[in-house]
Amino acid sequence: MNEFPPRYRDYLSSPGDLDPQGSVHREDHVHDDRPFEDSVVIGRLRGQDVWHAVWQGEREALGEFDGTRTEAIAWARDKSPRCLIYSEAAGDVVPLGDDEPGKHG
Amino acid sequence: MSGNWGYGGSVLGRVDLYASFQLTGAQTWSKPVQYKNTRSTTEVVFTGDLINSAPGATGNPVPGKWSIYNAGSVPGGLTRSWSPNGYKSYDNTMWDHSQVHQWSWKTSGYSGYWYAYIKSICTRTSDKVTYRFYSVNQLPANAYGAGWRS
């Protein structure tokens, strides 16, 4: 596992000094028999008026874009029919279109 | 995180370390990733990694996500950032993630190196598309640490 010098990965070998909270959940690969479908997720960068979009491929990000919200949406729609965006009203990521005013209370 | 570091019972300096994590789908972006020390230090190295870790679990590195930034020599009092854009990871093969950063440094006149690391709040997906942070106290095991090695 340590193919790199230990200096740079001490977190893999150091003893713990925190009593963690919470329970231990499963740790395994995602098992999903559905065929993979690419998507774009758009979010607003914290503390900035910049929207960050990631075109999500099966094994890697296929592209990224930073710009205004309008620009990011246009870029996303050009890349994939499956687009999601962070909605401040919902406080969550929702399908693009569901974030429009009136969709959430 | 901040703390004093030293050798043989003497404090040599105080280090301030900072990383800000942001999620966009399966991408975790750390920016800024910063280092500041009161003492001049050399061979300053930042690393970033993604581990498959649920809250309370030690977890294992996700293959291929480890990355390194060589900050070189850093004069005391100056802040160095992982440039130009911090550290990004992308993975949609695991249910649970935590992003890890380690900083290590040396100083002239002393052997060995000092290090410190932190792990982000765990994140989780249910659909391979969107990951969300757990609540603030949901950390991996050994969520932070520091020390000296020869």
Tab-separated table of C-alpha atoms in Angstrom:
chain	number	residue	atom	x	y	z
A	1	MET	CA	0.000	0.000	0.000
A	2	ASN	CA	2.795	2.439	0.826
A	3	GLU	CA	4.221	2.847	-2.611
A	4	PHE	CA	5.112	6.411	-1.642
A	5	PRO	CA	7.551	7.493	1.070
A	6	PRO	CA	5.932	7.293	4.496
A	7	ARG	CA	6.758	10.933	5.083
A	8	TYR	CA	3.894	11.944	2.908
A	9	ARG	CA	1.269	9.513	4.216
A	10	ASP	CA	1.701	9.444	7.978
A	11	TYR	CA	-2.066	9.448	8.351
A	12	LEU	CA	-2.032	5.821	7.257
A	13	SER	CA	0.135	4.674	10.133
A	14	SER	CA	-0.247	7.080	13.020
A	15	PRO	CA	-2.143	6.039	16.124
A	16	GLY	CA	-5.434	7.749	16.653
A	17	ASP	CA	-5.858	10.554	19.119
A	18	LEU	CA	-9.560	11.140	18.657
A	19	ASP	CA	-12.436	9.192	20.065
A	20	PRO	CA	-14.650	9.214	17.006
A	21	GLN	CA	-18.351	9.713	17.202
A	22	GLY	CA	-20.966	8.017	15.174
A	23	SER	CA	-21.362	4.500	14.054
A	24	VAL	CA	-19.397	2.515	11.553
A	25	HIS	CA	-21.209	1.964	8.309
A	26	ARG	CA	-20.471	-0.383	5.470
A	27	GLU	CA	-17.438	0.341	3.384
A	28	ASP	CA	-17.613	-1.306	0.055
A	29	HIS	CA	-17.841	-0.457	-3.559
A	30	VAL	CA	-21.017	0.901	-4.985
A	31	HIS	CA	-22.973	-1.981	-6.427
A	32	ASP	CA	-25.458	-0.877	-8.979
A	33	ASP	CA	-26.634	-2.965	-11.904
A	34	ARG	CA	-28.082	-0.024	-13.761
A	35	PRO	CA	-26.062	1.151	-16.764
A	36	PHE	CA	-23.974	4.195	-16.045
A	37	GLU	CA	-25.414	7.510	-17.160
A	38	ASP	CA	-23.271	10.617	-17.261
A	39	SER	CA	-24.466	13.719	-15.454
A	40	VAL	CA	-23.528	17.294	-14.648
A	41	VAL	CA	-23.708	18.655	-11.118
A	42	ILE	CA	-23.616	22.420	-10.573
A	43	GLY	CA	-22.875	24.138	-7.291
A	44	ARG	CA	-22.018	27.618	-6.107
A	45	LEU	CA	-18.500	28.008	-4.798
A	46	ARG	CA	-18.509	28.953	-1.151
A	47	GLY	CA	-18.153	32.671	-0.587
A	48	GLN	CA	-18.024	33.480	-4.278
A	49	ASP	CA	-20.441	34.441	-6.995
A	50	VAL	CA	-19.031	31.652	-9.141
A	51	TRP	CA	-20.862	28.479	-10.136
A	52	HIS	CA	-18.826	25.326	-10.579
A	53	ALA	CA	-20.059	22.533	-12.849
A	54	VAL	CA	-18.620	19.034	-13.084
A	55	TRP	CA	-19.449	16.705	-15.967
A	56	GLN	CA	-19.384	13.315	-14.323
A	57	GLY	CA	-18.138	10.290	-16.186
A	58	GLU	CA	-18.036	6.703	-15.061
A	59	ARG	CA	-14.421	6.792	-13.920
A	60	GLU	CA	-13.366	10.425	-14.132
A	61	ALA	CA	-14.616	13.934	-14.469
A	62	LEU	CA	-15.130	14.552	-18.175
A	63	GLY	CA	-14.984	18.313	-17.860
A	64	GLU	CA	-15.387	21.265	-15.541
A	65	PHE	CA	-16.697	24.787	-15.927
A	66	ASP	CA	-16.653	27.911	-13.781
A	67	GLY	CA	-18.797	30.928	-14.554
A	68	THR	CA	-22.048	32.632	-13.815
A	69	ARG	CA	-25.067	30.545	-12.930
A	70	THR	CA	-26.559	31.109	-16.370
A	71	GLU	CA	-23.320	30.156	-18.095
A	72	ALA	CA	-22.913	27.045	-15.964
A	73	ILE	CA	-26.446	25.888	-16.732
A	74	ALA	CA	-25.922	26.399	-20.459
A	75	TRP	CA	-22.661	24.472	-20.314
A	76	ALA	CA	-24.280	21.666	-18.351
A	77	ARG	CA	-27.214	21.302	-20.731
A	78	ASP	CA	-24.784	21.086	-23.615
A	79	LYS	CA	-22.955	18.182	-21.971
A	80	SER	CA	-25.637	15.938	-20.541
A	81	PRO	CA	-29.417	15.534	-20.388
A	82	ARG	CA	-29.067	14.690	-16.704
A	83	CYS	CA	-28.262	17.914	-14.850
A	84	LEU	CA	-28.503	18.694	-11.151
A	85	ILE	CA	-27.976	22.002	-9.386
A	86	TYR	CA	-27.669	23.225	-5.845
A	87	SER	CA	-30.867	24.956	-4.775
A	88	GLU	CA	-30.562	27.444	-1.954
A	89	ALA	CA	-34.312	27.191	-1.393
A	90	ALA	CA	-34.165	23.416	-1.000
A	91	GLY	CA	-30.784	23.417	0.702
A	92	ASP	CA	-29.834	20.482	-1.458
A	93	VAL	CA	-28.925	19.375	-4.931
A	94	VAL	CA	-32.022	18.982	-7.109
A	95	PRO	CA	-32.683	18.196	-10.775
A	96	LEU	CA	-32.196	21.244	-12.960
A	97	GLY	CA	-35.615	22.846	-13.387
A	98	ASP	CA	-36.780	21.897	-9.899
A	99	ASP	CA	-34.692	24.776	-8.546
A	100	GLU	CA	-36.870	27.410	-10.171
A	101	PRO	CA	-38.838	29.810	-7.931
A	102	GLY	CA	-42.040	28.281	-6.670
A	103	LYS	CA	-40.780	24.712	-6.803
A	104	HIS	CA	-39.773	24.799	-3.143
A	105	GLY	CA	-41.550	26.380	-0.254
B	1	MET	CA	-5.567	23.351	12.833
B	2	SER	CA	-2.805	25.099	14.747
B	3	GLY	CA	-0.179	23.973	17.183
B	4	ASN	CA	3.293	24.315	18.571
B	5	TRP	CA	6.044	21.998	17.397
B	6	GLY	CA	9.489	21.416	18.782
B	7	TYR	CA	12.391	19.164	19.601
B	8	GLY	CA	13.774	17.822	22.860
B	9	GLY	CA	11.278	19.700	24.946
B	10	SER	CA	11.861	23.053	23.251
B	11	VAL	CA	9.235	24.774	21.164
B	12	LEU	CA	10.662	25.697	17.778
B	13	GLY	CA	7.601	27.241	16.201
B	14	ARG	CA	3.892	27.384	15.754
B	15	VAL	CA	2.200	26.167	12.608
B	16	ASP	CA	-1.177	27.131	11.162
B	17	LEU	CA	-2.731	24.716	8.672
B	18	TYR	CA	-5.941	25.219	6.772
B	19	ALA	CA	-7.989	23.390	4.172
B	20	SER	CA	-11.486	24.189	2.937
B	21	PHE	CA	-13.504	21.360	1.374
B	22	GLN	CA	-16.310	21.742	-1.134
B	23	LEU	CA	-18.425	19.055	-2.779
B	24	THR	CA	-19.786	19.123	-6.310
B	25	GLY	CA	-21.277	15.748	-7.112
B	26	ALA	CA	-18.513	13.157	-6.863
B	27	GLN	CA	-15.794	15.791	-6.841
B	28	THR	CA	-14.249	17.029	-3.608
B	29	TRP	CA	-12.249	20.226	-4.038
B	30	SER	CA	-9.892	21.489	-1.373
B	31	LYS	CA	-9.126	25.161	-1.836
B	32	PRO	CA	-7.373	26.858	-0.289
B	33	VAL	CA	-4.903	24.430	1.236
B	34	GLN	CA	-2.548	26.600	3.266
B	35	TYR	CA	0.531	26.458	5.466
B	36	LYS	CA	2.085	29.090	7.715
B	37	ASN	CA	4.849	28.662	10.259
B	38	THR	CA	6.467	31.117	12.636
B	39	ARG	CA	9.878	29.593	11.886
B	40	SER	CA	11.528	29.277	8.490
B	41	THR	CA	11.114	25.741	7.233
B	42	THR	CA	12.378	23.693	4.326
B	43	GLU	CA	11.182	20.805	2.188
B	44	VAL	CA	7.611	21.758	2.921
B	45	VAL	CA	5.288	19.272	1.269
B	46	PHE	CA	1.492	19.187	1.081
B	47	THR	CA	-0.318	16.010	0.128
B	48	GLY	CA	-3.931	15.283	-0.719
B	49	ASP	CA	-5.703	11.970	-0.735
B	50	LEU	CA	-9.180	10.486	-0.795
B	51	ILE	CA	-10.028	7.643	1.541
B	52	ASN	CA	-12.992	5.304	1.580
B	53	SER	CA	-14.088	5.907	5.140
B	54	ALA	CA	-17.414	5.958	6.900
B	55	PRO	CA	-17.748	7.808	10.218
B	56	GLY	CA	-15.672	6.109	12.879
B	57	ALA	CA	-13.844	3.882	10.422
B	58	THR	CA	-10.156	4.001	9.584
B	59	GLY	CA	-10.820	3.421	5.915
B	60	ASN	CA	-8.443	2.871	3.037
B	61	PRO	CA	-7.073	5.125	0.327
B	62	VAL	CA	-9.001	5.161	-2.923
B	63	PRO	CA	-6.410	4.071	-5.511
B	64	GLY	CA	-4.983	6.754	-7.726
B	65	LYS	CA	-6.141	9.788	-5.752
B	66	TRP	CA	-2.970	10.644	-3.873
B	67	SER	CA	-1.298	13.877	-4.971
B	68	ILE	CA	1.618	15.979	-3.802
B	69	TYR	CA	2.544	19.673	-3.848
B	70	ASN	CA	6.099	20.723	-3.150
B	71	ALA	CA	6.030	24.103	-1.435
B	72	GLY	CA	9.814	24.183	-1.031
B	73	SER	CA	11.366	26.515	1.532
B	74	VAL	CA	8.946	28.785	3.344
B	75	PRO	CA	10.194	31.813	5.309
B	76	GLY	CA	8.731	32.224	8.772
B	77	GLY	CA	5.524	34.210	8.849
B	78	LEU	CA	4.614	33.676	5.216
B	79	THR	CA	1.576	31.724	4.031
B	80	ARG	CA	1.935	29.237	1.209
B	81	SER	CA	-1.020	27.763	-0.669
B	82	TRP	CA	-1.365	24.710	-2.871
B	83	SER	CA	-1.269	26.466	-6.219
B	84	PRO	CA	-2.799	27.098	-8.565
B	85	ASN	CA	-6.072	25.431	-7.649
B	86	GLY	CA	-5.662	23.327	-4.563
B	87	TYR	CA	-6.431	19.610	-4.642
B	88	LYS	CA	-9.344	17.879	-6.361
B	89	SER	CA	-10.470	14.290	-6.179
B	90	TYR	CA	-13.184	12.545	-8.155
B	91	ASP	CA	-14.618	9.153	-7.319
B	92	ASN	CA	-18.021	7.569	-7.669
B	93	THR	CA	-17.070	3.994	-6.867
B	94	MET	CA	-17.310	4.171	-3.060
B	95	TRP	CA	-20.242	4.885	-0.784
B	96	ASP	CA	-18.242	6.896	1.723
B	97	HIS	CA	-15.406	9.363	1.356
B	98	SER	CA	-13.162	11.556	3.419
B	99	GLN	CA	-10.542	13.858	1.933
B	100	VAL	CA	-7.200	13.960	3.718
B	101	HIS	CA	-4.425	16.524	3.793
B	102	GLN	CA	-1.003	16.160	5.298
B	103	TRP	CA	1.628	18.847	5.668
B	104	SER	CA	5.239	18.003	6.480
B	105	TRP	CA	8.304	20.167	6.932
B	106	LYS	CA	11.903	20.248	8.076
B	107	THR	CA	13.986	22.974	9.652
B	108	SER	CA	17.716	23.584	9.526
B	109	GLY	CA	19.814	22.313	12.395
B	110	TYR	CA	17.448	19.499	13.313
B	111	SER	CA	17.077	15.997	12.015
B	112	GLY	CA	13.884	14.398	10.849
B	113	TYR	CA	10.607	16.000	9.863
B	114	TRP	CA	7.403	17.137	11.456
B	115	TYR	CA	3.974	16.391	10.070
B	116	ALA	CA	0.325	17.045	10.703
B	117	TYR	CA	-2.780	15.763	8.966
B	118	ILE	CA	-6.514	16.278	8.967
B	119	LYS	CA	-9.397	14.349	7.463
B	120	SER	CA	-12.600	15.978	6.263
B	121	ILE	CA	-16.068	15.243	7.545
B	122	CYS	CA	-17.251	12.060	5.848
B	123	THR	CA	-19.424	12.237	2.766
B	124	ARG	CA	-21.832	9.672	1.386
B	125	THR	CA	-23.715	8.864	-1.789
B	126	SER	CA	-26.805	6.810	-2.474
B	127	ASP	CA	-26.878	7.197	-6.244
B	128	LYS	CA	-23.297	7.512	-7.565
B	129	VAL	CA	-24.116	11.052	-8.627
B	130	THR	CA	-24.412	13.275	-5.580
B	131	TYR	CA	-22.358	13.063	-2.411
B	132	ARG	CA	-23.388	14.874	0.737
B	133	PHE	CA	-21.530	15.675	3.933
B	134	TYR	CA	-22.553	13.885	7.087
B	135	SER	CA	-23.096	16.114	10.131
B	136	VAL	CA	-20.097	17.927	11.572
B	137	ASN	CA	-19.160	15.317	14.173
B	138	GLN	CA	-19.139	12.442	11.699
B	139	LEU	CA	-15.428	11.990	11.172
B	140	PRO	CA	-13.257	9.031	10.227
B	141	ALA	CA	-11.137	7.396	12.915
B	142	ASN	CA	-7.870	9.244	13.581
B	143	ALA	CA	-9.376	12.372	12.097
B	144	TYR	CA	-6.314	14.409	12.877
B	145	GLY	CA	-2.821	13.844	14.087
B	146	ALA	CA	0.684	15.212	14.199
B	147	GLY	CA	4.169	14.171	15.148
B	148	TRP	CA	7.841	13.960	14.349
B	149	ARG	CA	9.733	11.201	12.603
B	150	SER	CA	13.433	10.646	12.156
